[in-house]
Amino acid sequence: MQNEPQLTWPTSDLSRIPYAVYCDPTIYEEEQDRIFRGPTWNYLALDAELPKKGDFLSTKVGETPVLVCRDNDNSLHAFVNRCMHRGMLLCRERQGNSPNFICPYHQWTYDLKGQLRAVPFPKGVNGEGGLPKDFDRKNIHLHELKIESYKGVIFGTFSNKSEPLLDYLGPEVIYEIDRLFHKPVHILGYQRQRIFGNWKLYNDNVRDPNHGGLLHMFHATFGLYRLSQKGGAKLDARGRHNITWNALGTDDEKTTEEGYEGTKNVYNAKFHLKDMSMLQNRTEHDDDVTLVILSVFPNVVFQQISNSLCTRQIRTDSNNRMELYWTYFGYADDDEDMTRHRLDQANLVGPGGLISMEDGEAVELVQTAVQREQDKHATVEIGGKGKIKTQKSLVTEVPIRGFYSYYCELMGFPVGSDATAK
Ligand SMILES: [Fe+2]
């Protein structure tokens, strides 16, 4: 039996978030079991990263290091990246190709199915030392995660209580994955971003369409994303995943000028780029949607900002430190010019991105400001209180409440007690 962690959520609609949830190390410890090793599906990698037999990569589920590989029969496997002997990190490389995994510590060798194949000096030397007679290497297998792929996106779970992957994702998310992965992709590269903030603050950030047009001057000023544009936030039936979307060029001047009045540091119509080519949207879909930020609980964001495509994986380090792992991709049939365009637009995001740099900074500044205010609460009322549902405007933060409704369910936090918000 797990102990119920103690935390007060004063309103049943999750319109108050206790700051302790971002700061308390005991809550973070509990999250590793109840969320990352609980009945959730965690993004692991893209199929396109492992095209050949023997390809492998290192990833993480929450804080647990995980190894993903393609076996000789083309099947995919995911294991805890830990030797069964004495707990050594089995594989230290980020990515590669190998017929087996050999632990650097004592050279125990595992095949691509995670089965122990060899131990050096099994019979010792001259009849002395070595393994006991009843040691059977057939009984030693790496700790394997259950995995399922959809449209080349690989998810894993530690729990045998997880719903089937497609039920977990739901039709709204599946629609977006179908749209983004409508043809084979190829990997363009990676970036890694260390953020000194709690992993949930990043989940809040990507479920907050409102900030996108208010924090990011590049977005608002150059029109890639403004609150005055057509857009919204679609939620799945349980509110745990979110799809923020917009269509550039749909705002009229009057609404924009009125809405952004007095915000010269966000929207400044006098600013122009000498070379506008980076802002170009080359239409790739039968709709007018030019930005989709799809956030799947608990650890991944799929991004389409015009022609810039990537996954952002959330990896936790501690209660106040996380890493974002960015995997940039294009389509396998892109020509050189399109690849160049996607790489230009990749500068919008990532650790030094014209837009995303501000998100990392915002997460860190929230963490700093709330650390000694753990008995206080964030107020989440933009977009309305009460029922958590799909939003037809970008001026909303309702998806954050959706995230915490599922989070509290998994963590066993009672919500809506009669405690008063401070
Ligand atoms: Fe942002």
XYZ file of C-alpha atoms and ligand atoms in Angstrom:
423
model
C 0.000 0.000 0.000
C 1.291 3.407 -0.914
C 0.924 6.247 1.553
C -1.329 9.025 0.352
C 0.821 12.122 -0.126
C -0.563 15.154 1.689
C -1.487 18.194 -0.349
C -4.539 20.420 -0.318
C -6.342 21.275 -3.562
C -8.945 23.740 -2.372
C -11.214 23.886 -5.404
C -12.818 20.916 -7.132
C -12.299 22.499 -10.577
C -8.522 22.698 -10.016
C -8.561 26.469 -10.445
C -6.071 26.668 -7.570
C -2.725 24.851 -7.753
C -0.767 24.536 -4.512
C 2.822 25.671 -5.086
C 4.110 22.821 -2.917
C 3.346 20.505 -5.840
C 6.330 22.023 -7.685
C 8.700 22.045 -4.722
C 8.173 19.127 -2.371
C 10.769 16.360 -2.939
C 8.493 13.727 -1.367
C 5.807 14.479 -3.951
C 8.413 14.172 -6.694
C 9.442 10.741 -5.335
C 5.816 9.619 -5.300
C 5.326 10.826 -8.894
C 8.031 8.485 -10.124
C 5.963 5.512 -8.915
C 2.422 6.714 -9.428
C 2.883 8.525 -12.735
C 6.010 7.514 -14.623
C 5.817 3.901 -13.423
C 2.042 4.052 -13.085
C -0.707 3.372 -15.649
C 0.512 5.982 -18.141
C 2.075 5.598 -21.573
C 5.376 7.441 -21.854
C 6.882 8.572 -25.124
C 10.181 6.792 -25.729
C 11.384 7.558 -29.258
C 10.463 7.663 -32.930
C 10.665 4.557 -35.049
C 12.722 6.540 -37.584
C 15.541 6.783 -35.036
C 15.941 2.994 -35.091
C 15.700 1.975 -38.750
C 18.171 -0.951 -38.708
C 18.508 -4.177 -36.762
C 20.763 -3.567 -33.772
C 19.990 0.162 -33.618
C 19.588 1.372 -30.045
C 19.123 4.598 -28.136
C 19.121 5.738 -24.528
C 16.084 7.555 -23.214
C 14.298 8.096 -19.924
C 10.901 7.504 -18.371
C 10.717 10.127 -15.667
C 14.013 9.558 -13.929
C 14.515 5.921 -14.969
C 17.122 5.402 -17.700
C 15.668 3.261 -20.485
C 17.241 1.552 -23.467
C 15.260 1.055 -26.691
C 16.529 -1.254 -29.440
C 15.537 -3.005 -32.639
C 16.000 -6.753 -32.501
C 17.191 -9.016 -35.333
C 13.572 -9.968 -36.100
C 12.787 -6.211 -36.463
C 10.786 -6.055 -33.245
C 11.351 -3.204 -30.812
C 12.202 -3.647 -27.138
C 12.604 -1.287 -24.205
C 14.505 -2.146 -21.032
C 15.560 -0.377 -17.891
C 19.140 0.620 -18.679
C 20.554 -1.334 -15.741
C 22.720 -4.424 -15.654
C 21.044 -7.241 -13.693
C 24.336 -8.012 -11.971
C 25.216 -5.006 -9.794
C 23.055 -2.244 -11.156
C 25.527 -0.558 -13.499
C 24.156 1.671 -16.259
C 24.393 -0.888 -19.027
C 24.651 1.449 -21.980
C 26.296 4.864 -21.750
C 25.981 5.860 -25.414
C 23.150 8.101 -26.492
C 22.581 6.184 -29.717
C 24.289 3.528 -31.855
C 24.195 0.094 -33.457
C 25.350 -3.079 -31.776
C 24.563 -6.825 -31.878
C 24.474 -6.884 -28.068
C 24.892 -4.858 -24.886
C 28.032 -5.418 -22.832
C 28.104 -3.968 -19.336
C 31.284 -1.906 -18.908
C 31.635 -2.904 -15.248
C 31.997 -6.726 -15.440
C 31.382 -7.418 -19.136
C 28.070 -9.252 -18.717
C 26.615 -9.516 -22.208
C 22.927 -9.300 -23.171
C 21.346 -9.894 -26.561
C 18.858 -7.521 -28.207
C 15.959 -9.317 -26.490
C 17.518 -8.449 -23.136
C 18.567 -12.030 -22.412
C 21.864 -12.600 -20.590
C 24.197 -14.466 -22.947
C 27.640 -14.456 -21.396
C 29.495 -13.864 -18.133
C 33.337 -13.838 -18.171
C 35.138 -16.579 -16.230
C 31.925 -18.499 -15.397
C 33.909 -21.432 -13.973
C 36.562 -19.266 -12.317
C 40.216 -20.307 -12.716
C 41.659 -23.759 -11.967
C 38.400 -24.848 -10.352
C 38.314 -21.875 -7.971
C 35.952 -18.909 -8.041
C 33.366 -18.204 -10.747
C 29.629 -18.662 -10.683
C 27.831 -21.157 -8.439
C 26.645 -24.394 -10.092
C 22.983 -23.449 -9.870
C 23.493 -20.139 -11.685
C 21.443 -20.294 -14.885
C 21.958 -17.373 -17.222
C 18.636 -18.207 -18.936
C 16.911 -16.845 -15.837
C 18.510 -13.430 -16.180
C 16.681 -10.941 -18.364
C 16.772 -7.150 -18.411
C 13.767 -5.445 -16.805
C 11.531 -4.974 -19.838
C 8.854 -2.327 -20.381
C 5.721 -3.010 -22.372
C 5.820 -0.987 -25.575
C 3.342 -0.027 -28.280
C 3.879 2.073 -31.392
C 1.445 4.178 -33.345
C 2.367 5.786 -36.688
C 6.048 5.342 -35.847
C 5.777 6.889 -32.378
C 6.988 4.512 -29.669
C 5.448 4.606 -26.194
C 6.277 2.437 -23.180
C 4.703 1.616 -19.847
C 5.891 -0.041 -16.648
C 2.387 -0.946 -15.542
C 0.251 -3.912 -16.517
C -2.793 -1.811 -15.579
C -2.372 0.685 -18.440
C -5.178 0.975 -20.969
C -4.320 -0.039 -24.548
C -2.260 2.798 -26.063
C -4.962 3.969 -28.486
C -7.554 4.142 -25.689
C -5.074 6.129 -23.612
C -4.464 8.599 -26.428
C -8.105 8.939 -27.482
C -9.524 10.059 -30.842
C -8.499 13.735 -30.554
C -4.820 12.899 -30.049
C -4.899 10.115 -32.632
C -6.244 12.607 -35.190
C -3.254 14.880 -34.588
C -0.721 12.039 -34.679
C -2.268 10.880 -37.976
C -1.947 14.448 -39.277
C 1.657 14.971 -38.183
C 2.904 11.516 -39.143
C 0.921 11.307 -42.369
C 4.001 10.060 -44.211
C 7.406 8.626 -43.241
C 9.669 10.990 -41.356
C 13.423 11.348 -41.202
C 15.410 12.722 -38.291
C 17.126 16.091 -38.701
C 18.825 16.362 -35.319
C 18.562 16.852 -31.587
C 18.878 19.479 -28.911
C 18.951 19.084 -25.166
C 17.821 21.730 -22.728
C 18.422 21.659 -18.993
C 15.737 23.584 -17.134
C 16.027 24.310 -13.429
C 12.352 23.884 -12.738
C 9.808 21.211 -11.886
C 8.673 19.027 -14.798
C 5.032 19.998 -14.278
C 5.796 23.666 -14.814
C 6.712 22.731 -18.366
C 3.481 20.746 -18.732
C 1.660 23.869 -17.512
C 3.507 25.974 -20.077
C 2.446 23.866 -23.048
C -1.162 23.748 -21.804
C -1.340 27.519 -21.600
C -2.281 28.931 -25.031
C -2.681 32.328 -23.404
C 1.024 32.795 -22.649
C 1.969 31.940 -26.247
C 0.752 35.314 -27.441
C 1.874 37.295 -24.372
C 5.319 35.988 -23.376
C 6.725 35.505 -26.868
C 7.440 38.764 -28.642
C 8.649 36.951 -31.750
C 5.334 35.104 -32.050
C 3.113 38.144 -31.514
C 5.116 40.758 -33.374
C 5.764 38.686 -36.480
C 2.339 37.051 -36.438
C 3.127 33.340 -36.152
C 0.827 33.205 -33.145
C -1.370 35.933 -31.724
C -4.245 35.687 -29.281
C -6.347 37.584 -31.797
C -6.057 34.740 -34.328
C -8.398 31.846 -34.950
C -7.398 29.023 -32.628
C -8.175 27.075 -29.512
C -7.357 24.140 -27.296
C -8.870 20.708 -27.831
C -8.966 18.318 -24.901
C -9.458 14.570 -24.827
C -12.421 13.163 -22.884
C -10.471 13.101 -19.599
C -8.729 16.438 -20.121
C -5.285 14.955 -19.592
C -3.915 15.675 -23.080
C -4.114 18.992 -24.931
C -4.001 20.248 -28.499
C -3.321 23.963 -28.851
C -3.796 25.155 -32.413
C -4.017 28.347 -34.421
C -4.156 29.655 -37.969
C -1.821 32.521 -38.868
C -3.130 35.421 -40.889
C -6.644 35.144 -39.439
C -6.502 38.189 -37.169
C -7.795 41.589 -38.182
C -5.744 44.691 -37.424
C -8.345 46.299 -35.151
C -8.727 43.299 -32.821
C -4.963 42.864 -32.663
C -4.263 46.553 -31.956
C -6.977 46.693 -29.274
C -5.969 43.447 -27.605
C -2.273 44.257 -27.532
C -2.683 47.911 -26.646
C 0.070 48.981 -24.245
C 2.146 45.826 -24.732
C 5.034 47.215 -26.776
C 7.380 44.555 -25.396
C 5.148 41.850 -26.835
C 3.536 43.232 -29.956
C 5.319 45.980 -31.786
C 3.993 46.647 -35.279
C 7.062 48.763 -36.080
C 9.405 45.780 -35.983
C 10.125 43.913 -39.205
C 12.605 41.289 -40.302
C 14.864 42.112 -43.260
C 14.551 38.530 -44.431
C 11.020 37.204 -43.948
C 11.703 33.775 -45.483
C 12.041 32.142 -42.091
C 8.432 33.007 -41.268
C 7.073 31.428 -44.414
C 4.469 28.716 -43.971
C 4.587 26.151 -46.757
C 1.193 24.452 -46.670
C 1.415 20.716 -46.000
C -2.140 19.908 -44.911
C -5.687 20.289 -46.177
C -6.585 22.666 -43.350
C -5.618 26.208 -42.404
C -3.966 25.164 -39.139
C -0.394 26.459 -38.989
C 0.554 25.619 -35.409
C -0.200 22.556 -33.325
C 1.249 21.952 -29.890
C 0.045 18.477 -28.904
C 0.828 17.596 -25.288
C 0.366 13.986 -24.225
C 0.365 13.220 -20.507
C 2.892 12.947 -18.907
C 6.078 13.389 -20.894
C 5.798 14.531 -24.501
C 4.911 17.412 -26.761
C 4.548 17.081 -30.528
C 5.144 20.318 -32.379
C 4.187 21.775 -35.715
C 5.035 25.459 -35.903
C 4.615 26.216 -39.612
C 7.146 23.765 -41.096
C 9.174 23.183 -37.956
C 8.416 19.701 -36.633
C 9.723 18.023 -33.520
C 9.020 16.054 -30.397
C 9.912 17.454 -26.993
C 10.402 14.794 -24.351
C 10.259 15.755 -20.691
C 12.874 13.921 -18.608
C 12.909 14.512 -14.881
C 16.072 14.892 -12.793
C 14.705 16.010 -9.436
C 11.846 18.057 -7.996
C 13.418 21.240 -9.363
C 15.359 20.111 -12.406
C 14.378 18.588 -15.744
C 15.708 18.101 -19.229
C 13.837 18.709 -22.454
C 15.001 16.429 -25.232
C 14.184 17.851 -28.674
C 14.043 15.550 -31.705
C 13.675 17.489 -34.974
C 12.350 15.774 -38.052
C 11.133 16.314 -41.576
C 9.494 13.988 -44.088
C 11.505 11.345 -45.919
C 10.508 12.851 -49.292
C 11.565 16.427 -48.447
C 13.899 17.983 -51.011
C 17.026 19.887 -49.987
C 15.272 23.252 -50.056
C 12.505 22.051 -47.720
C 15.040 20.518 -45.351
C 16.900 23.853 -45.269
C 13.614 25.653 -44.536
C 12.782 23.273 -41.678
C 16.264 23.749 -40.218
C 15.885 27.554 -40.451
C 12.582 27.321 -38.601
C 14.135 24.992 -36.024
C 15.736 28.191 -34.698
C 12.319 29.185 -33.356
C 12.533 26.524 -30.679
C 15.063 24.620 -28.568
C 17.242 25.959 -25.730
C 18.236 29.151 -27.585
C 15.115 29.375 -29.739
C 13.597 32.716 -30.684
C 10.413 31.549 -28.956
C 11.302 28.639 -26.690
C 14.157 30.261 -24.826
C 11.530 32.272 -22.976
C 9.623 29.162 -21.880
C 12.665 27.675 -20.132
C 13.289 31.007 -18.462
C 9.645 31.342 -17.373
C 9.673 27.872 -15.798
C 12.855 28.701 -13.865
C 11.526 32.048 -12.668
C 8.288 30.492 -11.400
C 10.304 27.853 -9.536
C 12.435 30.567 -7.933
C 9.475 32.701 -6.918
C 7.335 29.927 -5.392
C 10.034 27.966 -3.557
C 9.356 29.698 -0.215
C 5.636 30.224 -0.872
C 4.592 26.606 -0.800
C 1.468 27.191 1.238
C 0.113 29.574 -1.426
C -1.677 28.745 -4.671
C -1.605 29.640 -8.358
C -4.882 31.014 -9.725
C -6.014 29.373 -12.953
C -9.248 31.038 -14.065
C -8.547 32.342 -17.572
C -10.963 30.628 -19.950
C -13.418 30.209 -17.100
C -13.856 28.093 -13.979
C -15.920 24.961 -13.560
C -16.162 22.316 -16.236
C -12.936 21.342 -17.979
C -13.648 21.255 -21.700
C -12.373 22.111 -25.193
C -11.710 25.821 -25.734
C -12.524 27.865 -28.834
C -10.185 30.725 -27.943
C -6.472 31.029 -27.274
C -7.154 33.242 -24.260
C -7.437 30.260 -21.967
C -5.537 28.141 -19.461
C -8.254 25.547 -18.915
C -5.991 22.716 -20.257
C -3.776 23.178 -17.179
C -6.770 22.243 -15.027
C -7.264 19.212 -17.261
C -3.685 18.082 -16.611
C -4.152 18.326 -12.838
C -7.481 16.528 -12.845
C -5.731 13.379 -14.091
C -2.588 14.102 -12.074
C -4.569 14.264 -8.820
C -6.388 11.059 -9.710
C -3.078 9.211 -10.160
C -1.474 10.787 -7.101
C -4.459 10.107 -4.863
C -4.899 13.788 -3.977
C -8.418 14.653 -2.871
C -9.620 17.811 -4.597
C -12.217 20.363 -3.605
C -11.817 20.181 0.149
C -13.180 23.198 1.978
C -9.725 24.684 2.525
C -9.552 28.313 1.441
C -7.287 29.476 -1.364
C -4.661 31.900 -0.172
Fe 5.776 29.355 -24.827
